[in-house]
Coordinates of C-alpha atoms in Angstrom, one line a residue:
M291 CA 68.9 141.8 -219.0
V292 CA 72.0 141.5 -216.3
D293 CA 72.2 145.3 -216.7
Q294 CA 68.4 145.2 -215.3
L295 CA 69.0 143.2 -211.9
D296 CA 69.1 145.1 -208.8
E297 CA 70.2 144.2 -205.5
A298 CA 66.8 142.8 -204.7
H299 CA 67.3 140.6 -208.0
L300 CA 70.4 138.9 -206.7
R301 CA 69.3 138.4 -203.2
L302 CA 70.0 134.1 -202.4
S303 CA 66.8 134.1 -200.5
G304 CA 63.6 136.0 -199.4
A305 CA 65.2 136.7 -196.0
P306 CA 65.5 140.6 -195.2
V307 CA 69.0 142.3 -196.0
A308 CA 70.1 143.7 -192.2
T309 CA 71.1 146.6 -191.6
R310 CA 73.9 148.3 -189.4
D311 CA 71.4 149.1 -186.7
D312 CA 70.3 145.9 -187.2
W313 CA 74.0 144.3 -186.1
E314 CA 74.4 146.5 -183.3
R315 CA 71.2 145.6 -181.5
A316 CA 72.1 142.1 -182.3
A317 CA 75.8 142.6 -180.9
Q318 CA 74.8 144.7 -178.1
A319 CA 72.6 141.8 -176.5
V320 CA 75.1 139.4 -176.7
L321 CA 77.5 142.2 -175.3
A322 CA 74.9 142.5 -172.1
R323 CA 74.7 138.6 -171.9
S324 CA 78.3 138.7 -170.9
G325 CA 77.9 142.2 -168.8
R326 CA 79.4 144.7 -171.0
A327 CA 78.0 147.8 -171.1
G328 CA 77.7 149.8 -173.6
S329 CA 78.1 150.9 -177.9
P330 CA 79.3 147.7 -179.5
E331 CA 81.8 149.9 -181.6
E332 CA 83.7 151.3 -178.8
L333 CA 83.8 147.6 -176.7
L334 CA 84.6 145.6 -180.1
A335 CA 86.9 147.8 -181.8
R336 CA 90.8 147.5 -180.9
T337 CA 93.8 149.8 -181.8
T338 CA 97.0 148.4 -183.3
V339 CA 100.7 148.5 -181.0
D340 CA 100.9 151.8 -183.2
G341 CA 97.3 153.2 -182.1
L342 CA 95.5 152.6 -185.6
R343 CA 92.0 152.1 -184.6
I344 CA 90.5 148.9 -185.9
P345 CA 87.1 149.7 -186.3
A346 CA 84.4 146.7 -185.5
M347 CA 82.7 147.0 -189.0
A348 CA 84.8 148.9 -191.4
P349 CA 82.2 151.6 -193.3
R350 CA 81.6 150.5 -197.1
R351 CA 83.6 151.8 -199.5
A352 CA 84.0 151.5 -203.2
D353 CA 85.7 148.8 -204.8
R354 CA 89.7 148.7 -205.6
E355 CA 91.0 149.0 -208.9
D356 CA 92.1 144.9 -210.6
P357 CA 95.1 142.9 -209.6
G358 CA 97.7 144.2 -211.6
V359 CA 97.0 148.1 -212.0
E360 CA 97.9 150.8 -210.6
P361 CA 98.4 151.5 -207.5
F362 CA 99.0 148.2 -207.4
T363 CA 97.1 147.8 -203.9
R364 CA 96.0 144.7 -204.9
G365 CA 98.9 143.1 -205.9
A366 CA 101.7 142.8 -209.1
P367 CA 100.4 141.2 -212.3
R368 CA 98.8 138.2 -211.1
R369 CA 101.1 135.1 -210.2
P370 CA 100.3 132.3 -212.1
A371 CA 98.0 129.5 -210.0
T372 CA 100.2 127.1 -210.4
R373 CA 103.1 128.6 -208.4
G374 CA 102.1 131.0 -206.4
W375 CA 104.5 132.8 -204.7
D376 CA 108.2 132.4 -204.8
I377 CA 109.0 129.8 -201.6
R378 CA 112.9 130.9 -200.3
G379 CA 114.8 129.5 -198.4
R380 CA 116.9 130.9 -195.8
V381 CA 120.3 129.5 -195.2
V382 CA 122.1 130.7 -192.1
D383 CA 124.7 128.1 -191.1
P384 CA 128.6 128.5 -190.8
D385 CA 129.2 125.3 -191.3
A386 CA 129.9 125.3 -195.3
T387 CA 129.5 121.7 -195.6
K388 CA 126.2 121.6 -193.8
A389 CA 125.1 124.6 -195.5
A390 CA 125.7 123.2 -198.7
S391 CA 124.1 120.1 -198.2
T392 CA 120.5 122.0 -196.7
V393 CA 120.6 124.1 -200.0
I394 CA 120.8 121.1 -202.3
E395 CA 117.9 119.5 -199.7
D396 CA 115.6 122.5 -200.4
L397 CA 116.1 123.0 -203.6
S398 CA 114.5 119.2 -203.9
N399 CA 111.6 119.6 -201.7
G400 CA 110.3 122.9 -202.7
V401 CA 112.1 125.7 -202.2
T402 CA 112.6 127.7 -205.0
S403 CA 114.6 130.9 -204.1
L404 CA 117.7 131.1 -201.6
W405 CA 118.5 134.0 -199.3
I406 CA 122.0 133.8 -197.6
T407 CA 123.6 135.2 -194.6
L408 CA 127.3 136.0 -195.4
G409 CA 129.4 136.0 -191.8
G410 CA 128.0 136.7 -188.9
N411 CA 125.9 133.5 -187.9
G412 CA 126.2 132.7 -191.5
T413 CA 128.0 131.6 -194.2
R414 CA 131.8 132.4 -194.3
L415 CA 132.9 134.8 -197.7
E416 CA 135.1 131.8 -199.2
D417 CA 133.0 129.1 -198.6
L418 CA 129.8 130.9 -200.9
P419 CA 131.6 128.6 -203.7
L420 CA 131.2 125.2 -201.8
V421 CA 127.7 126.0 -200.8
L422 CA 126.5 126.5 -204.0
D423 CA 128.3 124.1 -206.5
E424 CA 125.9 122.2 -207.1
V425 CA 123.0 125.2 -207.7
Y426 CA 122.2 126.7 -211.0
L427 CA 122.1 130.3 -211.0
D428 CA 120.4 130.5 -213.8
L429 CA 117.2 128.6 -212.5
A430 CA 117.1 129.3 -208.7
P431 CA 117.6 132.8 -207.6
V432 CA 120.1 133.2 -204.7
I433 CA 119.7 136.7 -202.7
V434 CA 123.0 137.0 -200.6
Q435 CA 122.8 139.4 -196.9
A436 CA 125.5 140.6 -195.3
G437 CA 126.4 139.7 -191.8
G438 CA 128.6 140.6 -188.9
G439 CA 132.3 141.3 -190.4
V440 CA 131.7 141.6 -194.5
T441 CA 130.6 144.3 -196.3
P442 CA 128.1 144.8 -198.7
I443 CA 130.9 145.5 -201.8
Q444 CA 132.4 142.1 -200.5
A445 CA 129.2 139.7 -200.2
A446 CA 128.0 141.5 -203.7
W447 CA 131.1 140.6 -205.2
A448 CA 130.7 136.9 -203.7
L449 CA 127.7 136.3 -205.5
A450 CA 128.5 137.6 -208.9
D451 CA 131.8 136.3 -208.8
L452 CA 129.6 132.7 -209.3
L453 CA 126.5 133.7 -211.9
P454 CA 127.1 132.3 -215.4
R455 CA 128.3 135.0 -217.9
G456 CA 126.9 133.1 -220.6
E457 CA 123.3 132.7 -220.6
G458 CA 122.7 134.7 -217.6
P459 CA 121.7 134.3 -214.2
H460 CA 118.2 134.5 -213.2
P461 CA 117.0 137.8 -213.2
F462 CA 115.6 137.9 -209.2
C463 CA 118.8 136.9 -207.8
N464 CA 120.0 140.1 -206.1
L465 CA 123.5 141.3 -205.1
G466 CA 121.6 142.0 -201.4
A467 CA 123.2 145.7 -201.0
D468 CA 121.4 146.9 -197.4
P469 CA 124.1 149.4 -196.3
I470 CA 121.7 151.3 -194.2
G471 CA 119.9 148.3 -192.7
Q472 CA 123.3 146.7 -191.4
S473 CA 123.9 149.3 -189.8
V474 CA 120.9 149.3 -188.1
R475 CA 121.0 145.8 -187.8
F476 CA 124.2 145.8 -186.2
A477 CA 123.7 148.8 -183.9
S478 CA 120.7 147.6 -182.0
A479 CA 121.5 143.7 -181.9
P480 CA 123.2 144.4 -178.3
E481 CA 120.4 145.8 -176.6
Q482 CA 118.3 142.9 -177.8
T483 CA 119.8 140.0 -176.6
A484 CA 117.4 138.3 -173.6
P485 CA 117.0 140.1 -170.2
A486 CA 119.3 139.1 -167.6
P487 CA 117.6 137.1 -165.3
G488 CA 114.6 138.7 -162.9
T489 CA 114.9 142.0 -165.3
T490 CA 112.7 142.9 -168.1
G491 CA 115.9 144.6 -169.4
P492 CA 115.8 147.7 -171.9
A493 CA 113.3 148.3 -174.5
P494 CA 115.2 147.5 -177.9
A495 CA 117.5 151.0 -178.6
L496 CA 119.9 151.7 -181.3
T497 CA 122.8 152.4 -178.5
D498 CA 125.5 151.9 -180.6
L499 CA 123.7 153.6 -184.0
A500 CA 126.1 156.3 -184.0
A501 CA 129.8 154.6 -184.1
A502 CA 127.6 152.4 -187.4
L503 CA 126.2 155.4 -188.9
A504 CA 130.3 156.9 -188.9
H505 CA 131.5 153.6 -190.4
L506 CA 128.5 153.8 -193.9
A507 CA 130.1 156.8 -196.0
P508 CA 132.2 153.5 -197.6
D509 CA 129.2 151.6 -198.0
L510 CA 127.5 153.9 -199.5
T511 CA 130.4 155.3 -201.9
D512 CA 129.9 151.1 -202.8
L513 CA 126.2 151.5 -203.3
T514 CA 126.5 152.8 -206.9
A515 CA 129.3 150.7 -208.0
I516 CA 126.9 147.4 -206.7
A517 CA 124.4 149.1 -209.0
D518 CA 126.5 149.5 -211.4
L519 CA 127.1 145.8 -211.5
A520 CA 124.1 144.5 -211.2
V521 CA 122.9 146.2 -214.7
R522 CA 125.9 144.3 -215.6
L523 CA 124.8 141.2 -215.0
G524 CA 121.0 141.4 -215.6
V525 CA 119.9 141.1 -211.4
R526 CA 118.8 143.0 -209.1
G527 CA 121.4 144.6 -206.8
I528 CA 119.6 146.0 -203.5
V529 CA 117.1 145.5 -201.0
V530 CA 115.8 147.5 -198.5
D531 CA 114.9 145.5 -195.8
A532 CA 112.7 146.5 -193.4
T533 CA 112.8 143.5 -190.8
V534 CA 115.5 145.7 -189.1
A535 CA 113.0 148.2 -188.0
H536 CA 110.6 145.8 -187.4
D537 CA 113.3 143.6 -185.2
A538 CA 114.5 146.5 -183.4
G539 CA 110.9 147.4 -181.9
A540 CA 109.2 149.2 -184.8
A541 CA 105.4 148.2 -185.9
E542 CA 103.7 148.5 -188.8
V543 CA 103.6 152.3 -189.0
G544 CA 107.3 152.4 -188.6
E545 CA 108.2 149.7 -190.5
L546 CA 106.4 151.6 -193.6
G547 CA 108.0 154.8 -193.1
Y548 CA 112.0 153.5 -192.9
S549 CA 111.2 151.5 -195.8
L550 CA 110.0 154.5 -197.9
A551 CA 112.6 156.4 -196.0
V552 CA 115.9 154.2 -197.2
G553 CA 114.4 153.2 -200.6
V554 CA 114.5 157.1 -201.3
A555 CA 117.9 157.0 -200.5
Y556 CA 118.9 154.0 -202.3
L557 CA 117.4 156.1 -205.5
R558 CA 119.3 159.9 -204.9
R559 CA 122.8 157.6 -204.4
M560 CA 122.2 155.9 -207.7
T561 CA 120.6 158.5 -209.9
E562 CA 122.6 161.2 -208.2
A563 CA 125.2 158.9 -210.0
G564 CA 123.6 158.8 -213.7
M565 CA 121.4 155.7 -213.4
P566 CA 118.5 156.3 -215.0
L567 CA 115.5 156.1 -212.8
E568 CA 113.4 153.2 -214.0
V569 CA 117.1 151.0 -214.0
A570 CA 117.4 151.6 -211.3
L571 CA 113.7 150.8 -209.6
Q572 CA 114.1 147.6 -210.8
L573 CA 117.1 146.8 -209.2
L574 CA 115.3 147.3 -205.5
E575 CA 113.9 144.8 -203.3
F576 CA 111.9 145.2 -200.5
R577 CA 111.6 142.9 -197.4
Y578 CA 109.0 142.9 -195.3
A579 CA 108.1 141.2 -191.8
A580 CA 104.9 139.2 -191.8
T581 CA 103.2 138.0 -188.0
A582 CA 100.3 136.6 -187.0
D583 CA 98.6 139.5 -186.6
Q584 CA 97.0 138.3 -190.1
F585 CA 95.0 140.9 -191.0
V586 CA 97.1 144.1 -190.1
T587 CA 100.0 142.1 -192.3
M588 CA 97.6 141.2 -195.3
A589 CA 97.2 145.2 -194.8
K590 CA 100.6 146.6 -194.5
F591 CA 102.1 144.7 -197.4
R592 CA 99.2 146.2 -199.7
A593 CA 99.7 149.4 -197.9
A594 CA 103.8 149.8 -199.2
R595 CA 103.0 148.6 -202.5
T596 CA 100.4 151.9 -202.6
L597 CA 103.3 154.1 -200.8
W598 CA 106.3 152.9 -203.4
R599 CA 104.1 153.5 -206.3
R600 CA 103.4 156.6 -205.2
V601 CA 107.3 157.1 -204.4
A602 CA 108.1 156.1 -207.7
Q603 CA 105.2 158.2 -209.6
L604 CA 106.7 161.6 -208.0
S605 CA 109.8 160.6 -208.7
G606 CA 108.7 160.6 -212.6
A607 CA 109.2 156.9 -213.1
A608 CA 106.6 155.1 -215.8
P609 CA 103.8 153.7 -214.5
A610 CA 105.1 150.3 -215.6
A611 CA 108.2 150.7 -213.3
R612 CA 106.2 151.7 -210.2
A613 CA 105.6 148.1 -208.6
Q614 CA 107.1 147.3 -205.9
A615 CA 109.5 143.7 -205.4
Q616 CA 107.8 142.4 -201.7
H617 CA 109.4 139.5 -199.8
G618 CA 108.1 138.7 -196.6
V619 CA 109.5 136.8 -193.8
T620 CA 108.1 135.2 -190.7
S621 CA 108.6 137.5 -188.0
W622 CA 111.8 136.8 -186.3
P623 CA 110.7 138.6 -182.6
M624 CA 107.7 136.9 -182.9
I625 CA 108.9 133.3 -183.0
T626 CA 109.7 131.0 -179.2
R627 CA 112.4 129.0 -177.9
Y628 CA 110.2 127.4 -175.3
D629 CA 107.0 125.5 -176.6
P630 CA 108.5 125.8 -180.5
W631 CA 105.9 123.8 -181.9
T632 CA 103.0 127.0 -181.2
N633 CA 105.8 128.8 -183.9
L634 CA 104.3 126.0 -186.8
L635 CA 101.3 128.0 -185.9
R636 CA 102.6 131.5 -186.0
G637 CA 104.4 130.3 -189.3
T638 CA 101.3 129.2 -191.2
I639 CA 99.3 132.1 -190.3
S640 CA 102.1 134.4 -191.0
A641 CA 103.0 133.5 -194.4
F642 CA 99.4 132.8 -195.4
A643 CA 98.9 137.0 -194.6
A644 CA 102.3 137.7 -196.6
G645 CA 101.0 135.4 -199.5
V646 CA 97.8 136.4 -199.9
G647 CA 99.2 140.3 -199.2
G648 CA 100.6 140.0 -202.2
A649 CA 104.1 139.2 -201.3
A650 CA 105.7 137.6 -204.2
A651 CA 108.6 135.8 -202.4
V652 CA 107.7 134.4 -198.6
T653 CA 110.1 132.8 -196.2
V654 CA 108.8 130.9 -193.2
L655 CA 111.5 130.5 -190.2
P656 CA 112.2 126.9 -189.2
F657 CA 110.1 126.9 -186.3
D658 CA 113.5 125.9 -184.3
S659 CA 115.3 129.1 -185.3
A660 CA 115.3 130.8 -181.9
L661 CA 117.0 127.8 -180.3
G662 CA 119.5 127.5 -182.4
I663 CA 120.6 126.9 -185.9
P664 CA 117.6 124.8 -187.7
E665 CA 118.0 121.4 -188.6
S666 CA 116.6 119.5 -191.0
L667 CA 113.2 118.9 -189.8
G668 CA 112.3 122.5 -189.0
R669 CA 113.5 124.0 -192.5
R670 CA 111.5 121.0 -194.0
L671 CA 107.8 122.1 -192.0
A672 CA 109.4 125.8 -193.4
R673 CA 109.4 124.9 -196.8
N674 CA 106.0 122.7 -196.7
T675 CA 104.4 125.4 -195.1
S676 CA 104.2 127.2 -198.0
S677 CA 103.5 124.2 -200.1
L678 CA 100.5 123.2 -198.5
L679 CA 99.3 126.9 -199.0
L680 CA 99.8 126.6 -202.4
S681 CA 99.3 123.3 -203.4
E682 CA 97.0 121.9 -201.2
A683 CA 94.9 125.3 -200.3
G684 CA 95.2 126.6 -203.3
V685 CA 95.2 130.5 -201.5
A686 CA 97.1 131.3 -204.7
I687 CA 94.5 130.9 -207.0
A688 CA 92.6 133.9 -206.5
A689 CA 95.0 137.2 -206.9
D690 CA 94.2 139.4 -203.3
P691 CA 91.6 137.3 -202.3
G692 CA 90.9 140.2 -199.4
G693 CA 90.3 142.6 -201.8
G694 CA 86.9 144.7 -201.3
A695 CA 86.1 143.2 -198.4
H696 CA 85.9 146.7 -196.0
A697 CA 87.5 145.9 -193.4
V698 CA 90.9 145.2 -194.5
E699 CA 90.8 147.9 -197.4
A700 CA 90.1 150.3 -194.7
L701 CA 92.7 149.2 -192.4
T702 CA 94.8 149.1 -195.7
D703 CA 94.1 153.4 -196.0
E704 CA 95.1 153.5 -192.7
L705 CA 98.3 152.3 -192.4
A706 CA 99.4 153.7 -196.7
A707 CA 98.7 157.2 -194.3
A708 CA 100.2 156.7 -191.3
G709 CA 103.2 155.1 -193.0
W710 CA 102.8 158.4 -195.9
A711 CA 103.1 160.4 -192.8
E712 CA 106.5 158.3 -190.8
F713 CA 108.1 159.4 -193.9
Q714 CA 107.4 162.3 -194.0
R715 CA 108.6 163.1 -190.8
I716 CA 111.8 161.3 -192.0
E717 CA 112.1 163.3 -194.5
A718 CA 111.5 166.6 -192.6
A719 CA 114.4 165.5 -190.3
G720 CA 116.4 165.5 -193.6
G721 CA 116.1 162.4 -194.2
I722 CA 116.4 158.3 -193.0
L723 CA 120.8 159.1 -192.0
A724 CA 119.8 162.2 -190.1
A725 CA 116.4 161.2 -188.6
L726 CA 118.6 157.7 -187.3
A727 CA 121.4 160.0 -186.1
D728 CA 119.6 162.4 -184.1
G729 CA 117.5 159.2 -182.6
S730 CA 114.3 160.5 -183.4
V731 CA 113.1 157.0 -185.4
A732 CA 114.4 155.4 -182.4
G733 CA 112.6 156.9 -180.6
R734 CA 109.3 156.3 -181.9
W735 CA 110.3 152.7 -182.5
A736 CA 111.2 152.6 -178.5
T737 CA 107.5 154.3 -177.6
V738 CA 105.6 151.6 -179.6
A739 CA 108.5 149.3 -178.3
A740 CA 107.2 149.9 -175.0
E741 CA 103.0 149.9 -175.8
R742 CA 103.9 145.8 -177.2
R743 CA 105.8 145.4 -174.3
R744 CA 103.1 146.5 -171.8
R745 CA 100.7 144.7 -173.9
L746 CA 102.7 141.1 -173.3
S747 CA 103.6 141.5 -170.1
T748 CA 99.7 141.9 -169.1
R749 CA 98.7 139.3 -171.2
R750 CA 96.8 141.8 -173.5
Q751 CA 98.9 140.1 -176.8
A752 CA 99.3 136.5 -175.4
V753 CA 102.4 134.3 -176.7
T754 CA 100.5 130.7 -176.6
G755 CA 102.8 128.2 -174.9
V756 CA 105.0 130.7 -172.7
S757 CA 102.9 133.5 -171.5
E758 CA 99.5 131.5 -172.0
F759 CA 99.4 127.8 -171.3
P760 CA 103.0 127.0 -170.4
Q761 CA 104.2 123.1 -170.8
P762 CA 106.5 123.6 -167.5
R763 CA 108.2 119.8 -168.2
E764 CA 107.9 120.1 -171.6
P765 CA 111.5 118.2 -172.8
R766 CA 113.8 121.3 -174.7
L767 CA 115.0 120.8 -177.6
R768 CA 119.0 121.1 -178.6
R769 CA 120.0 122.8 -181.2
R770 CA 123.7 124.1 -182.4
P771 CA 124.4 127.5 -181.0
F772 CA 124.3 130.4 -183.0
E773 CA 128.4 132.2 -182.8
H774 CA 126.8 135.1 -182.0
P775 CA 123.6 136.4 -180.6
E776 CA 120.7 136.6 -182.5
P777 CA 117.7 139.5 -181.4
A778 CA 115.6 138.2 -178.5
G779 CA 111.9 138.1 -179.1
W780 CA 108.8 139.3 -177.5
A781 CA 108.4 136.5 -175.0
A782 CA 111.6 137.0 -173.7
D783 CA 110.7 138.4 -170.4
F784 CA 108.7 135.2 -169.7
E785 CA 111.6 133.1 -170.9
S786 CA 114.4 134.7 -169.3
M787 CA 112.3 133.8 -166.1
R788 CA 111.7 129.8 -167.1
D789 CA 115.7 129.7 -167.6
N790 CA 115.9 129.7 -164.3
P791 CA 113.8 127.8 -163.0
C792 CA 112.6 128.3 -158.8
G793 CA 114.0 125.7 -156.5
T794 CA 111.1 125.9 -154.1
T795 CA 107.3 126.1 -154.7
V796 CA 104.0 128.4 -154.2
F797 CA 101.7 126.4 -151.5
L798 CA 98.1 126.9 -153.7
A799 CA 96.3 127.4 -150.6
T800 CA 92.6 126.3 -152.2
L801 CA 89.5 126.9 -150.8
G802 CA 86.2 124.5 -150.8
E803 CA 85.6 121.8 -153.2
V804 CA 87.6 121.3 -156.5
A805 CA 84.8 122.2 -158.6
A806 CA 84.5 125.7 -156.8
H807 CA 88.2 126.7 -156.9
T808 CA 89.5 125.0 -160.1
A809 CA 89.2 128.7 -162.0
R810 CA 91.2 130.3 -159.8
A811 CA 93.9 127.7 -158.8
S812 CA 94.8 126.9 -162.2
F813 CA 94.7 130.8 -162.9
A814 CA 97.0 131.2 -160.3
R815 CA 99.0 127.7 -161.1
N816 CA 99.5 128.9 -164.8
T817 CA 100.6 132.3 -164.3
L818 CA 103.1 131.2 -161.9
A819 CA 104.5 128.4 -164.5
T820 CA 105.0 131.3 -166.8
G821 CA 107.8 132.8 -164.6
G822 CA 109.7 129.1 -164.1
I823 CA 107.5 128.6 -161.1
D824 CA 106.1 125.5 -159.6
T825 CA 103.4 124.8 -157.0
T826 CA 101.9 122.2 -154.6
T827 CA 98.3 122.3 -154.0
A828 CA 96.0 121.7 -150.8
G829 CA 93.0 120.2 -153.3
G830 CA 89.8 119.8 -152.4
N831 CA 88.7 120.6 -148.9
T832 CA 85.2 121.7 -147.0
T833 CA 87.2 122.9 -144.4
V834 CA 90.2 126.0 -143.3
A835 CA 91.3 123.5 -141.0
E836 CA 91.2 120.9 -143.9
M837 CA 93.6 122.7 -145.9
L838 CA 95.5 123.9 -143.5
S839 CA 96.7 120.4 -142.7
R840 CA 98.0 120.4 -146.0
Y841 CA 99.7 122.8 -145.5
D842 CA 104.0 122.2 -146.4
G843 CA 105.0 124.7 -144.7
S844 CA 106.1 127.1 -148.1
A845 CA 107.1 131.2 -147.4
V846 CA 104.9 131.6 -150.4
V847 CA 100.8 131.1 -150.7
C848 CA 98.3 132.0 -153.1
L849 CA 94.7 131.7 -151.7
A850 CA 92.5 130.4 -154.4
G851 CA 88.6 130.2 -153.6
T852 CA 85.6 132.1 -155.0
D853 CA 84.5 135.4 -153.6
A854 CA 81.9 133.7 -151.1
A855 CA 84.8 131.8 -149.9
Y856 CA 87.3 134.6 -149.7
D857 CA 84.3 136.4 -147.6
A858 CA 83.3 133.2 -145.1
D859 CA 87.1 131.9 -144.6
G860 CA 89.8 134.3 -146.0
P861 CA 90.6 136.1 -143.3
A862 CA 90.6 133.3 -140.9
A863 CA 92.8 131.2 -144.0
I864 CA 95.2 134.0 -144.2
W865 CA 95.6 133.9 -140.4
A866 CA 96.2 130.4 -140.0
L867 CA 99.2 130.2 -143.0
R868 CA 101.0 133.1 -141.1
T869 CA 100.3 131.5 -137.8
N870 CA 102.2 128.5 -139.5
G871 CA 105.5 129.9 -141.2
A872 CA 103.7 131.2 -144.2
Q873 CA 105.9 134.4 -145.1
W874 CA 103.8 136.3 -148.5
V875 CA 100.6 135.5 -149.4
I876 CA 99.1 136.6 -152.4
L877 CA 95.4 136.3 -153.5
A878 CA 94.6 134.8 -156.6
G879 CA 91.3 137.3 -157.8
R880 CA 90.9 141.0 -157.1
P881 CA 91.0 141.6 -153.3
K882 CA 87.7 143.8 -151.8
P883 CA 89.1 146.6 -149.7
E884 CA 89.3 144.1 -146.4
L885 CA 91.0 141.5 -147.7
A886 CA 93.3 143.9 -149.6
Q887 CA 95.2 145.0 -145.8
L888 CA 95.4 141.4 -144.9
V889 CA 97.2 140.0 -148.2
D890 CA 100.6 140.6 -149.4
D891 CA 100.0 140.5 -153.3
S892 CA 97.2 139.7 -155.2
L893 CA 96.7 138.5 -158.5
A894 CA 94.3 138.9 -161.7
I895 CA 93.4 139.5 -165.5
G896 CA 94.7 142.5 -166.7
D897 CA 97.3 142.8 -164.0
D898 CA 101.2 143.0 -164.9
V899 CA 102.1 139.7 -164.7
V900 CA 105.9 140.0 -165.3
A901 CA 106.2 142.3 -162.3
F902 CA 104.0 140.1 -160.8
L903 CA 106.6 137.2 -161.5
Q904 CA 109.5 139.5 -160.2
R905 CA 107.8 139.9 -157.2
T906 CA 106.9 136.8 -155.9
R907 CA 110.3 135.0 -157.0
A908 CA 112.4 138.2 -155.0
Q909 CA 110.0 136.4 -151.9
L910 CA 111.2 133.0 -152.5
P911 CA 114.0 131.2 -150.8
D912 CA 117.3 131.3 -152.4
E913 CA 115.8 133.7 -155.1
G914 CA 117.8 136.8 -153.6
A915 CA 119.3 137.1 -157.7
Y916 CA 115.6 138.3 -158.5
R917 CA 115.3 140.8 -156.0

């Protein structure tokens, strides 16, 4: 009987089924009412920072395979619904006593594995025994990462010496070797510090990579020793950390291509040393960044599994060894120092996307991470984000909930194709080491970073609380500072100006009653606040003379009103303000030609806000550093 049912029998109502043409007509009517004429497909489609097109409506496609089945696009074998993903806490604290307390607090309250940085801003190598003194390493996996001043072999042995030898450690412990990733991270770090006040600063660049690669040979030689050690201990030994590409400016395509190339480089090292391919594959774990771009993040994790399965297949691995172990980490550049509470929203969306995208382990960076060493509140909210998603929302009950959705599937396919093409470009250059050395990889990352910066500057990609809806007088949270600079975030251009607020104000020369000018006045006030510029205002008025009577003598003024008010009173208001001391006149909105020649600058939606703010700051008294 079931076989005889067709789509008509399975409809839930008698309403006719809408076609794509129906959707286009309905969408076109809505767009027309907002003054946007044209094809809905063209008007509503968007592109990723990598240039991949996301259509307004994806074409239908056949369903994927079941979860747990090759090519693992829909995930590895299904996780128990009662557990979901591994909640992995990050421990970065040079104070060993506080780090040990953090570890126990996290493991006692929902964290199921630990990710510990050794060296740099993290735990000192010799303090690891104290930090893990009360941790049962057969129950809680620990993953180490070599930071500044620590080599991969040193980090690996530091953990290996603590692992139990009897019944054995947890098999998901990881000695954390990633010599290529470590070189890229420290080569890119100097250029990722916050730009000087009033400057946009350089795009992320791997300026010191040649020097870093020159010292890489011993660490790559040690890789096979670490792999052998991991096999003897029954744990993983290597992390392919693609977040280094993300932090250096790459987007999803760059991350995918980099991770495949590094993974292949490590496989070659191990197999050339005589290790069986299937054994080498099981030693690898891949770490990817998760951003608040929900569907793109979901698709990236799905595409990564598909691509790595293909690598393993072409390498000759048996089907059982082709699955990719994934660790998702909420994006470091995404988080902000100002209005840090909004990082909770970013972290929740990112963790959700990574988890339902199939990551086996998820780390939510505490909301106060960008301010310094996170405190107890930040860590608690971070681990509870995953706990709530799993236990309250139940998002892990269904495996791959995005599977079968045409938009998710189409985006997965696009990312997989683009990621594979990037991997092939790297291999054609001679592999990841050669591609890093010749600058081709860094060049593509820089191109993507420049495009992202353009979107941030024009607020096409908004950063809530920083580039949009700032709180100029928000109380600042204080945290213990990192000893070494961490990568600056996407909002660094705005935050560097907020770090140095202007001592003088801009006068908002409003024209007309409050109801008339409030839209443009609010737009101008909020925009100026994103650059650390405070304002005073004329408020509601009915004449230019009334507005002028409230003028406070500021050197920089911003005219704000309706187009009709500009036509009627704009020239007179500008002349009056200049006569009474205004030296720099800005118009809120796109000026008509006759007004454009009367003002010094203007501000409208779509403008480069960072450049506008820098020009404005240069005109304010005592702001010479920004000239």
